[in-house]
XYZ file of C-alpha atoms in Angstrom:
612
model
C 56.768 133.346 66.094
C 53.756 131.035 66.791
C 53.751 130.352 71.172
C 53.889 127.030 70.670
C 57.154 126.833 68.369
C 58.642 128.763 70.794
C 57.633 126.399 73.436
C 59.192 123.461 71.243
C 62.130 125.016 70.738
C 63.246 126.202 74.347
C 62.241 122.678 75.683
C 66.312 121.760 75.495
C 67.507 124.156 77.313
C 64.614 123.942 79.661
C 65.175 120.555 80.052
C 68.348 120.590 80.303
C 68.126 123.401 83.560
C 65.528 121.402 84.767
C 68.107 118.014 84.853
C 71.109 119.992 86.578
C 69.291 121.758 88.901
C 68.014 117.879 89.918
C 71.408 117.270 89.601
C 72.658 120.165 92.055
C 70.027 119.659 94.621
C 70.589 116.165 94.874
C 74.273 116.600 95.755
C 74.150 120.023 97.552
C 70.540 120.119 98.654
C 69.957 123.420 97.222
C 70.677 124.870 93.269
C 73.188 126.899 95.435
C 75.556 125.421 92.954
C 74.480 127.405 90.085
C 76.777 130.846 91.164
C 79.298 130.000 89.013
C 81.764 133.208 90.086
C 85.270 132.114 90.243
C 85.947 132.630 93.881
C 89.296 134.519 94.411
C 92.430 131.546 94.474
C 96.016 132.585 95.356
C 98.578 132.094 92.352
C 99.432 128.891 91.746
C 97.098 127.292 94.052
C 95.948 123.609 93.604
C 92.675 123.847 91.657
C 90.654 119.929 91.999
C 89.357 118.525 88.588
C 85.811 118.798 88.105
C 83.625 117.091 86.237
C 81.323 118.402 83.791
C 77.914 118.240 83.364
C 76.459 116.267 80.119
C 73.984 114.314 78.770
C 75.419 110.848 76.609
C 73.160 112.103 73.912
C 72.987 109.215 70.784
C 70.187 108.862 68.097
C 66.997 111.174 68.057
C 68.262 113.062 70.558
C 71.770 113.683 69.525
C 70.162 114.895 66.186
C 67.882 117.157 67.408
C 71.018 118.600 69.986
C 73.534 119.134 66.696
C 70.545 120.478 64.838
C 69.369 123.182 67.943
C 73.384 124.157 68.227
C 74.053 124.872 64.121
C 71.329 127.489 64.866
C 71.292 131.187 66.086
C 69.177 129.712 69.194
C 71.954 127.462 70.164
C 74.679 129.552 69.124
C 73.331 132.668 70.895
C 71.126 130.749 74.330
C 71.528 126.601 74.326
C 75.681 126.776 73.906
C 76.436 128.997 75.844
C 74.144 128.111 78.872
C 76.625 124.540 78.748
C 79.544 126.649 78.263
C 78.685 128.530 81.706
C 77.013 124.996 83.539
C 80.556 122.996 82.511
C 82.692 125.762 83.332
C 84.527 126.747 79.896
C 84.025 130.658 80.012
C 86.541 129.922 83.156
C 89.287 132.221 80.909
C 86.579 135.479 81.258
C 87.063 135.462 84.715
C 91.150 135.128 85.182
C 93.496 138.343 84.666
C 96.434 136.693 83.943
C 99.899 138.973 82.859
C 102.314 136.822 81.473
C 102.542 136.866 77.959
C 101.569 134.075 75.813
C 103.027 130.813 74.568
C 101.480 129.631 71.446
C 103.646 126.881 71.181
C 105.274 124.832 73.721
C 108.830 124.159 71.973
C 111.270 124.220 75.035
C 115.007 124.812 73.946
C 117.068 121.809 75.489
C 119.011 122.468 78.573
C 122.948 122.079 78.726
C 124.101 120.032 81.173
C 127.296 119.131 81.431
C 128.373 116.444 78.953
C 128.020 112.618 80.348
C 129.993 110.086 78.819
C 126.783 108.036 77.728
C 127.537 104.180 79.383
C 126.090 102.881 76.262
C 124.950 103.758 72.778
C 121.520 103.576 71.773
C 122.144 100.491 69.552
C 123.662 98.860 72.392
C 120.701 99.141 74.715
C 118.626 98.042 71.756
C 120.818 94.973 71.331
C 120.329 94.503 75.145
C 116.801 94.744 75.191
C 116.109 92.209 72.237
C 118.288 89.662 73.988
C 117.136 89.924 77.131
C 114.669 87.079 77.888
C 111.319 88.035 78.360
C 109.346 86.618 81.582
C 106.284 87.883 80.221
C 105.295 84.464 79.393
C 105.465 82.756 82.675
C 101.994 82.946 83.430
C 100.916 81.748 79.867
C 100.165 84.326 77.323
C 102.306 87.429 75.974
C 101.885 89.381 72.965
C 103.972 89.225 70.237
C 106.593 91.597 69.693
C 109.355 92.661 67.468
C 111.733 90.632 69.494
C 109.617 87.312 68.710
C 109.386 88.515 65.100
C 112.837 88.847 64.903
C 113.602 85.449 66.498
C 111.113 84.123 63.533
C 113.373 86.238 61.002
C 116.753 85.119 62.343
C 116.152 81.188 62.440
C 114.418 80.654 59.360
C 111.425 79.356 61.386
C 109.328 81.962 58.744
C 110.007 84.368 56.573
C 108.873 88.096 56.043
C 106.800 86.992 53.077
C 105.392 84.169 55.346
C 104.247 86.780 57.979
C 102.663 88.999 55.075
C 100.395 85.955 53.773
C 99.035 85.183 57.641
C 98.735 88.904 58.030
C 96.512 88.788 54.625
C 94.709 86.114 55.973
C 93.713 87.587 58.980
C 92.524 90.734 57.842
C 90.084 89.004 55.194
C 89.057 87.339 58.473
C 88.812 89.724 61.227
C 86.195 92.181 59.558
C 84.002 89.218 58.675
C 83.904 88.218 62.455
C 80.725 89.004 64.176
C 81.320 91.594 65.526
C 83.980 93.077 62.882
C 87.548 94.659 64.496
C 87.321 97.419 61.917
C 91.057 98.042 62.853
C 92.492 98.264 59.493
C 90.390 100.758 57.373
C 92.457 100.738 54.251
C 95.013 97.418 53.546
C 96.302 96.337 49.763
C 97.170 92.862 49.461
C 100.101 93.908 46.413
C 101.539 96.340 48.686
C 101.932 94.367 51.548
C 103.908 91.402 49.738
C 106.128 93.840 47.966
C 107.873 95.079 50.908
C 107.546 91.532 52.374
C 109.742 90.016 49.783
C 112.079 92.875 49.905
C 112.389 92.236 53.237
C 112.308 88.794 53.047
C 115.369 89.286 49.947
C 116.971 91.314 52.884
C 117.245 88.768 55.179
C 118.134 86.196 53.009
C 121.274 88.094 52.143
C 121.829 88.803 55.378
C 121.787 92.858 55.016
C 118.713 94.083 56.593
C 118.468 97.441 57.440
C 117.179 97.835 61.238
C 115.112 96.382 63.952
C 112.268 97.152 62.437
C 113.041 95.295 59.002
C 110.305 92.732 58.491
C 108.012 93.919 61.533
C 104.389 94.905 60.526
C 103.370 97.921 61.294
C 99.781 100.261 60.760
C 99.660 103.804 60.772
C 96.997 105.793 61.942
C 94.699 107.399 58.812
C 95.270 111.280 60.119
C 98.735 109.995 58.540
C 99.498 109.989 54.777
C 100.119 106.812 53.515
C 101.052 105.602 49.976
C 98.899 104.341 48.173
C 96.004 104.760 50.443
C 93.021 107.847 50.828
C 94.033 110.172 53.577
C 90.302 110.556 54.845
C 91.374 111.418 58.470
C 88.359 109.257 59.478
C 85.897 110.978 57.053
C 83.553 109.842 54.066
C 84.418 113.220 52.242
C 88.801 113.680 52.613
C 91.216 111.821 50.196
C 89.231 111.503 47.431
C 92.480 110.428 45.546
C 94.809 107.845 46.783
C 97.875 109.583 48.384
C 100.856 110.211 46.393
C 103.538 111.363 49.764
C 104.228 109.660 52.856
C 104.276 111.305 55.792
C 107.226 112.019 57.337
C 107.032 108.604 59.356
C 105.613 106.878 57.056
C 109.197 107.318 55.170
C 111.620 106.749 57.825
C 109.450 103.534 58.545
C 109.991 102.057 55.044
C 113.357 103.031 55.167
C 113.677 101.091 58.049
C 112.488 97.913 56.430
C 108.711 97.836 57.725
C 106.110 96.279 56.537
C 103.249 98.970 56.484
C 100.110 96.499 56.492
C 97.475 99.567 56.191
C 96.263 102.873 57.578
C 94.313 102.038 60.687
C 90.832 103.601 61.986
C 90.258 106.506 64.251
C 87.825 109.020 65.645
C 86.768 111.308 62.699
C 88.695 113.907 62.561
C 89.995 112.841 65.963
C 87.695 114.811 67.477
C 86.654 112.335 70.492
C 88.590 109.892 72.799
C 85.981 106.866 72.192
C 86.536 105.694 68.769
C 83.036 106.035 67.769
C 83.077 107.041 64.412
C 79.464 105.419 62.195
C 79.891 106.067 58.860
C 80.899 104.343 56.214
C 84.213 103.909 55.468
C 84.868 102.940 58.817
C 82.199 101.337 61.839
C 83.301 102.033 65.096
C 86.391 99.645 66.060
C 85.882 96.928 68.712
C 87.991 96.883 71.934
C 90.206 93.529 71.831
C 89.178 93.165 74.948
C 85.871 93.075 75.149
C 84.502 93.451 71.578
C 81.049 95.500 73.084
C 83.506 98.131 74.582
C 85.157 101.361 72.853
C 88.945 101.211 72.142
C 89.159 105.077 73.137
C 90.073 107.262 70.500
C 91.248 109.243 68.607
C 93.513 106.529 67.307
C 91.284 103.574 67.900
C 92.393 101.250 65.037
C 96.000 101.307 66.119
C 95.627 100.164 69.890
C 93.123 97.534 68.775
C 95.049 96.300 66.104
C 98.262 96.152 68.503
C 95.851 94.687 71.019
C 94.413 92.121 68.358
C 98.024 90.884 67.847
C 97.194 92.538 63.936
C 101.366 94.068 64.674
C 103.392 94.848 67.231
C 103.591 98.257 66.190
C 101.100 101.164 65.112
C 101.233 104.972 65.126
C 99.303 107.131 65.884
C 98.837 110.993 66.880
C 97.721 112.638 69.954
C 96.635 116.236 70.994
C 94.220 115.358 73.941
C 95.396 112.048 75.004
C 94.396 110.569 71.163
C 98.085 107.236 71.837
C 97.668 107.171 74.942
C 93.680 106.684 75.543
C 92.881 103.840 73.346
C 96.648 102.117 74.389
C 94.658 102.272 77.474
C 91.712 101.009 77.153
C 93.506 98.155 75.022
C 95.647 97.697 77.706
C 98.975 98.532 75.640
C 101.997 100.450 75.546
C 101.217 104.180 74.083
C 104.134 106.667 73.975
C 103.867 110.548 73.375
C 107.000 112.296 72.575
C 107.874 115.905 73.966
C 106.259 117.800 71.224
C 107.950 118.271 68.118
C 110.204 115.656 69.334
C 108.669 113.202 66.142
C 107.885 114.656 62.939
C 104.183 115.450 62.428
C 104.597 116.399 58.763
C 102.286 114.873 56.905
C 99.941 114.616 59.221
C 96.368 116.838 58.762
C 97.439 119.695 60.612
C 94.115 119.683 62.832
C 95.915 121.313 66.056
C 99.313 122.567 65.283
C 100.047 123.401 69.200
C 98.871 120.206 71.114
C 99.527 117.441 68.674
C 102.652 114.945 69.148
C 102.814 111.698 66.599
C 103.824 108.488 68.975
C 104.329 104.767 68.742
C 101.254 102.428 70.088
C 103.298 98.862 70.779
C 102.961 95.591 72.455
C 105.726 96.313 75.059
C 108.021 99.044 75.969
C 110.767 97.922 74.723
C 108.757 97.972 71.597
C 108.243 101.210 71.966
C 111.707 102.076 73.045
C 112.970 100.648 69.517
C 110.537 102.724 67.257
C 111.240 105.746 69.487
C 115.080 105.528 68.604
C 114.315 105.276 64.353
C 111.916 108.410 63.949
C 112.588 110.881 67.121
C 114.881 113.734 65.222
C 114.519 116.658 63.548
C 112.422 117.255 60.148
C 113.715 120.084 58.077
C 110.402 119.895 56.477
C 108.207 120.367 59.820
C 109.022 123.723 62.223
C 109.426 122.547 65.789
C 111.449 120.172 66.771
C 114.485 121.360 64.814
C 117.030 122.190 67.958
C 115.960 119.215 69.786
C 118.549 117.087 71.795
C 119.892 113.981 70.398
C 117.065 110.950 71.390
C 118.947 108.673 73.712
C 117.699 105.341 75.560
C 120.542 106.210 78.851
C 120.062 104.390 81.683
C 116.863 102.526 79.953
C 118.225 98.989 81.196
C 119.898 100.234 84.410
C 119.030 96.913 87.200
C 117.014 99.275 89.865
C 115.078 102.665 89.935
C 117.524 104.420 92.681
C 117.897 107.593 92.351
C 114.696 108.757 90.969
C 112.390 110.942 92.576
C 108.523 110.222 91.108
C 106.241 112.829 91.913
C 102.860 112.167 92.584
C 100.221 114.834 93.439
C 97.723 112.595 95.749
C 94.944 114.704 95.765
C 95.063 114.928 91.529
C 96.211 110.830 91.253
C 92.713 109.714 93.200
C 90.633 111.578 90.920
C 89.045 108.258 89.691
C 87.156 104.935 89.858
C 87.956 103.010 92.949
C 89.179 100.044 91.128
C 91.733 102.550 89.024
C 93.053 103.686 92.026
C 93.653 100.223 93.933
C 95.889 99.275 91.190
C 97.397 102.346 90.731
C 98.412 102.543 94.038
C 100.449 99.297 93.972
C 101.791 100.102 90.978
C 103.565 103.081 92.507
C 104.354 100.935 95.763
C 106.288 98.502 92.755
C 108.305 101.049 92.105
C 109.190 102.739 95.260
C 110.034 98.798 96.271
C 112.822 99.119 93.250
C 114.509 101.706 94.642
C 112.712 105.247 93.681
C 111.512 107.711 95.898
C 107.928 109.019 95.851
C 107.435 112.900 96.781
C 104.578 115.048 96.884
C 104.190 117.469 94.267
C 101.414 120.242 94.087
C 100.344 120.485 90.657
C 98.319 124.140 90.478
C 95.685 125.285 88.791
C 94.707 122.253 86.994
C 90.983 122.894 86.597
C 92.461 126.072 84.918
C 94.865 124.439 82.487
C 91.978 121.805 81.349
C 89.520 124.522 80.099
C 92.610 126.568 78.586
C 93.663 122.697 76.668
C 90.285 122.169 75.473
C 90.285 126.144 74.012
C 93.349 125.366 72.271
C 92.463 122.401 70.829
C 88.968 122.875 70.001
C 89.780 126.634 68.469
C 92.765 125.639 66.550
C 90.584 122.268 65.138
C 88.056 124.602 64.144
C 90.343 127.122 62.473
C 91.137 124.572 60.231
C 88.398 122.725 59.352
C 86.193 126.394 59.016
C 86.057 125.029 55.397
C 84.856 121.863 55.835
C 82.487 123.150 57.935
C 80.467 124.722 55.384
C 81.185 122.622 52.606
C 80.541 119.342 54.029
C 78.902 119.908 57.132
C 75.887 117.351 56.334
C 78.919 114.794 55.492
C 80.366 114.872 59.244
C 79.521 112.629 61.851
C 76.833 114.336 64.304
C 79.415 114.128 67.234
C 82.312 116.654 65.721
C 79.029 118.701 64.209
C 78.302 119.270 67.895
C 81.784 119.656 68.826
C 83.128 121.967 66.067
C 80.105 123.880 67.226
C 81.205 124.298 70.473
C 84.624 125.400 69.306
C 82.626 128.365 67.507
C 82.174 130.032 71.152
C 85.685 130.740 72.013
C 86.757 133.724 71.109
C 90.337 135.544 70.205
C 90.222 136.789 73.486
C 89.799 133.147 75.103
C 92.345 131.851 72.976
C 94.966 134.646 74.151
C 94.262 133.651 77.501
C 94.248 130.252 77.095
C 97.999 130.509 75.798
C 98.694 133.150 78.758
C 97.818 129.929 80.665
C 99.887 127.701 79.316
C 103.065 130.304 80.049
C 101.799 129.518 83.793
C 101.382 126.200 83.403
C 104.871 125.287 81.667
C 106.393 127.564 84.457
C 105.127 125.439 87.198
C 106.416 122.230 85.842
C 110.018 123.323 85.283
C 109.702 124.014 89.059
C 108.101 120.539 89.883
C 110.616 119.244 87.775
C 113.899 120.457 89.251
C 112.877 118.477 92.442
C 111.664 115.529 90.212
C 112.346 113.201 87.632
C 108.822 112.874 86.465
C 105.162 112.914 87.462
C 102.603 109.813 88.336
C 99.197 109.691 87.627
C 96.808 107.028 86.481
C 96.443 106.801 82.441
C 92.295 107.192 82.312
C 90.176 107.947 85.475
C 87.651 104.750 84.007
C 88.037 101.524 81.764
C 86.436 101.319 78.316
C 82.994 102.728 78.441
C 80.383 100.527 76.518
C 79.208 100.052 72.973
C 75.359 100.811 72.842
C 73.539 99.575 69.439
C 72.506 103.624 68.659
C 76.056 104.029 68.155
C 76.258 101.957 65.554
C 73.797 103.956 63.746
C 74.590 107.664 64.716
C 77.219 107.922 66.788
C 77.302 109.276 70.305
C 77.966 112.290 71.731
C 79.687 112.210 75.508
C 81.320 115.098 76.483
C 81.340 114.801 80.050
C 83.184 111.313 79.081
C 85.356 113.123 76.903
C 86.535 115.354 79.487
C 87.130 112.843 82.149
C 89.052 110.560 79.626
C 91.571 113.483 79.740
C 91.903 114.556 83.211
C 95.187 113.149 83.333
C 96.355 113.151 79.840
C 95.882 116.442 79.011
C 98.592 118.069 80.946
C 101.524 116.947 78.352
C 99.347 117.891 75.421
C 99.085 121.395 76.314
C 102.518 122.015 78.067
C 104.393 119.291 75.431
C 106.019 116.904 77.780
C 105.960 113.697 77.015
C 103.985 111.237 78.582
C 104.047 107.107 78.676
C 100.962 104.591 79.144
C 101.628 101.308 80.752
C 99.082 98.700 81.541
C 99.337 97.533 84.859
C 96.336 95.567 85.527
C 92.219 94.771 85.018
C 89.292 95.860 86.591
C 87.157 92.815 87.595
C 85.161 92.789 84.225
C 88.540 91.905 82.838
C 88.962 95.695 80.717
C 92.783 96.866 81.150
C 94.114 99.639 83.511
C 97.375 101.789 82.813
C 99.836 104.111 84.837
C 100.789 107.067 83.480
C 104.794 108.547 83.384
C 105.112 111.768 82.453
C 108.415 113.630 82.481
C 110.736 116.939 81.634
C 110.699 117.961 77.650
C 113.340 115.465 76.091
C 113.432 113.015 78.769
C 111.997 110.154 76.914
C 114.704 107.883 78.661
C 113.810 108.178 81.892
C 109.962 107.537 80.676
C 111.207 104.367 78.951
C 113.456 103.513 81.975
C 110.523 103.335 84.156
C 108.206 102.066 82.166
C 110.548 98.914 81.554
C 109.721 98.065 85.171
C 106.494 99.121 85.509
C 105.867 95.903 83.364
C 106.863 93.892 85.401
C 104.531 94.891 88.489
C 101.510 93.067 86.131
C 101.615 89.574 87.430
C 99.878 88.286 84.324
C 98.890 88.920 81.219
C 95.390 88.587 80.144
C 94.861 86.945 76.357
C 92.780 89.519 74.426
C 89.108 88.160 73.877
C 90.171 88.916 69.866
C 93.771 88.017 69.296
C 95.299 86.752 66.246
C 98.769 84.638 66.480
C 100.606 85.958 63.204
C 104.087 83.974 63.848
C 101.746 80.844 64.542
């Protein structure tokens, strides 16, 4: 080989030394840093987060970077050298005995048999006629409670909804800049199941809460009549001829399914950014020239946009709870297997939980209660405990101890904190009690997530990968590439990991009732123009995004998002809930009055007024 193509061709990785070693020396004062041995750490000892080194790469250079790692130079020098600088050959170093847990189904514990103080219809009914003080301070998004008011009165009808709904989405994507929520939305479709509903209501026999309420489901979901792409130009060639699992129970409950919304191809990211052309990259409610977060991007903005009160969508590193977020909505994630992911592309059978992205929890709460039970037709999930709402409406928190792991919760942007902080001072002042947990060996259990996820993604997609490879979007090139350097033995570990990490939260959690953290260490990051054209590639973002979300992906409790508050740039901030396997309830309970700590709620910059 010719000196000077060899040149060209190590300049990346030299370059990219070159940068961290700046990097090192300008924080440590010496490339001391670059001993990456694991030093010794006593079993279950607190390991800090860390964040990884780099680059946002985007146009030219994110080519030539998913070019250089599809070779044997960046599959045998350029990968791993990052793998080593960001810390995920962290699994090589640990000797870890206990055996593995592939998946993290946890059988439900029997207690004792409580008379329940009300049924789940009954706190349903309490919640829809409780009057909402969300509007005190001017605006508040509509939910299924206002729809229902609509419904109930004869102010409109179901089929009157459907035509503004129409309307809006001819008019949203022709906005400068588009919303590019919906992806996929048929006009006949839409009015069909209006009028039923509409027929419904009429004759006074409707079939649940959600009768009449528009709803969007995430395109990783299959849909009737639509393509299931998954976020790609090359999937669902052929319109889809099964519903997913939820897709069913949501028409049996009267919805109105108003499309398949946009995500993160192949939900492979947690920004949304997804180029090509089916779907542009969605705009942030918000602040239109800011990501939603991702993967499901097109459901929180079109929640966010006021498009319906309700989407779903599907998360395995944080993909609900991320963009409900950054869109500064309600995102719930189920214990896993708790909601039916059949139907669903099966990109990561072990981390993946489908949840409800909604306008309020009590939003949530309702949706929660129609599709968490068993699916004979998908595997986990079968043995699970009836889904109750107990307690959701109870006056005061006390009683409840909220752990909160100090060192772990400050792990981000000033402004995150601040509000975080009060948030948790809210709901000590309602009763709870705040302890201090230890959380151990987190740095450990975000490497093992990531080799889960990643492996498990590229498993399945090892076909796509060399049939349509040119077809993808440059960002899951260069992460499906990545995936390629984890091997069986990484994988095993990784899963040995997760036995740890499952063991220490059923120990946290017989002293607590569930876990604080912030939602996302950061608010939206920022659309740049290159993105519009190729993408972007941000893996250090990536990474942060799911410092705290990550936990309940790869241990399967379930987690809640609630917004809280804005940064000064006006981009919405969440607290996260996350709690026992099963105990949704006690998620919902205090999420109901974590609302209430936001003082006001800020009108999206992009909001459409359906029941107007």
């Amino acid at each position: 080989m010719a000196p000077s193509l060899l040149l060209l061709l190590l300049l990346p990785l030299l370059a990219a030394a070159a940068a961290y070693l700046c990097c090192v020396r300008r924080h440590t004062g010496s490339a001391g840093a670059l001993l990456l041995r694991r030093e010794p750490r006593r079993a279950g000892a607190p390991s800090p987060p860390r964040d990884i080194w780099a680059p946002r790469l985007c146009g030219a250079g994110l080519r030539l970077f998913v070019h250089m790692a599809n070779t044997a130079f960046g599959q045998i020098c350029l990968l791993p050298f990052l793998m080593r600088l960001n810390n995920f050959s962290l699994m090589r170093s640990l000797d870890i005995h206990e055996d593995p847990t592939f998946i993290p189904e946890v059988a439900a514990e029997v207690t004792g048999d409580k008379s329940e103080a009300k049924s789940t219809s009954d706190v349903i009914k309490q919640l829809i006629d409780a009057r909402s003080d969300s509007a005190r301070n001017g605006f508040s998004f509509k939910g299924i409670k206002d729809y229902l008011e609509c419904y109930r009165s004869g102010k409109l009808t179901p089929s009157q909804v459907a035509k503004n709904i129409i309307a809006v989405l001819e008019d949203c994507d022709k906005s400068t800049p588009p919303l590019r929520a919906i992806v996929q939305w048929d006009r006949e479709q839409i009015m069909l199941m209006a009028e039923a509903s509409t027929t419904r209501y009429r004759n006074k026999c409707t079939l649940s809460y959600l009768d009449g309420i528009p709803v969007c489901l995430k395109e990783e979901l299959k849909v009737v009549p639509y393509h299931h792409r998954a976020g790609t130009v090359y999937l669902g060639t052929e319109p889809e001829r099964e519903d997913a699992t939820v897709a069913k129970k949501l028409r049996e409950a009267g919805a109105i399914i108003i499309g398949v919304s946009n995500m993160h191809e192949l939900g492979t990211g947690t920004t949304g950014c997804n180029p090509n052309r089916y779907h542009k990259i969605p705009r942030n409610p918000y602040k239109p020239n800011h990501f939603t977060g991702g993967s499901s991007s097109g459901s929180a903005a079109a929640v966010a946009a006021g498009l319906c009160p309700v989407a779903i969508g599907t998360d395995g590193g944080g993909s609900v709870r991320i963009p409900a977020s950054f869109c500064g909505v309600v995102g719930l994630k189920g214990t896993f297997g708790r909601i039916s992911c059949h139907g669903s592309l099966p990109l990561s059978y072990s981390t993946v939980s489908v949840g409800p992205i909604c306008s309020s929890v009590a939003d949530a709460a309702i949706v929660y209660s129609i599709l968490a039970e068993p699916d004979p037709l998908y595997p986990y999930g079968l043995k699970q405990p009836k889904a109750t709402l107990s307690d959701m409406c109870a006056p005061d928190l006390k009683g409840l101890n909220l752990g909160v792991d100090w060192t772990f919760f400050k792990a981000c942007d000033a402004e995150v904190l601040s509000i975080c902080e009060k948030a948790v001072e809210h709901l000590q002042s309602l009763g709870a009690n705040v302890v201090e947990v230890s959380l151990p060996e987190m740095e450990e259990a975000r490497v093992a997530h990531v080799i889960c996820i990643l492996s498990e993604m590229r498993d399945f997609l090892q076909p796509d990968f060399n049939k349509h490879f040119q077809e993808m979007n440059l960002d899951t090139r260069a992460n499906l590439a990545l995936a390629c350097q984890f091997t069986a033995l990484d994988y095993i570990t990784a899963n040995r990991q997760r036995t740890r990490s499952m063991a220490f939260l059923r120990e946290i959690f017989s002293t607590v009732n569930c876990i604080l953290t912030p939602a996302v260490p950061c608010t939206a990051p920022r659309i740049y123009e290159s993105d519009l054209l190729t993408g972007c590639s941000d893996m250090s973002f990536t990474v942060r995004s799911m410092r705290f979300i990550q936990l309940g992906n790869f241990t399967g409790i379930p987690g809640i998002v609630v917004p809280i508050g804005y940064s000064t740039y006006g981009l919405p901030i969440n607290l996260q809930v996350m709690a026992k396997w099963w105990d949704e309830a006690v998620l919902l309970r205090i999420g109901l009055k974590l609302e209430q700590f936001r003082s006001q709620t800020k009108k999206p910059s992009i909001y459409y007024d359906i029941l107007a």
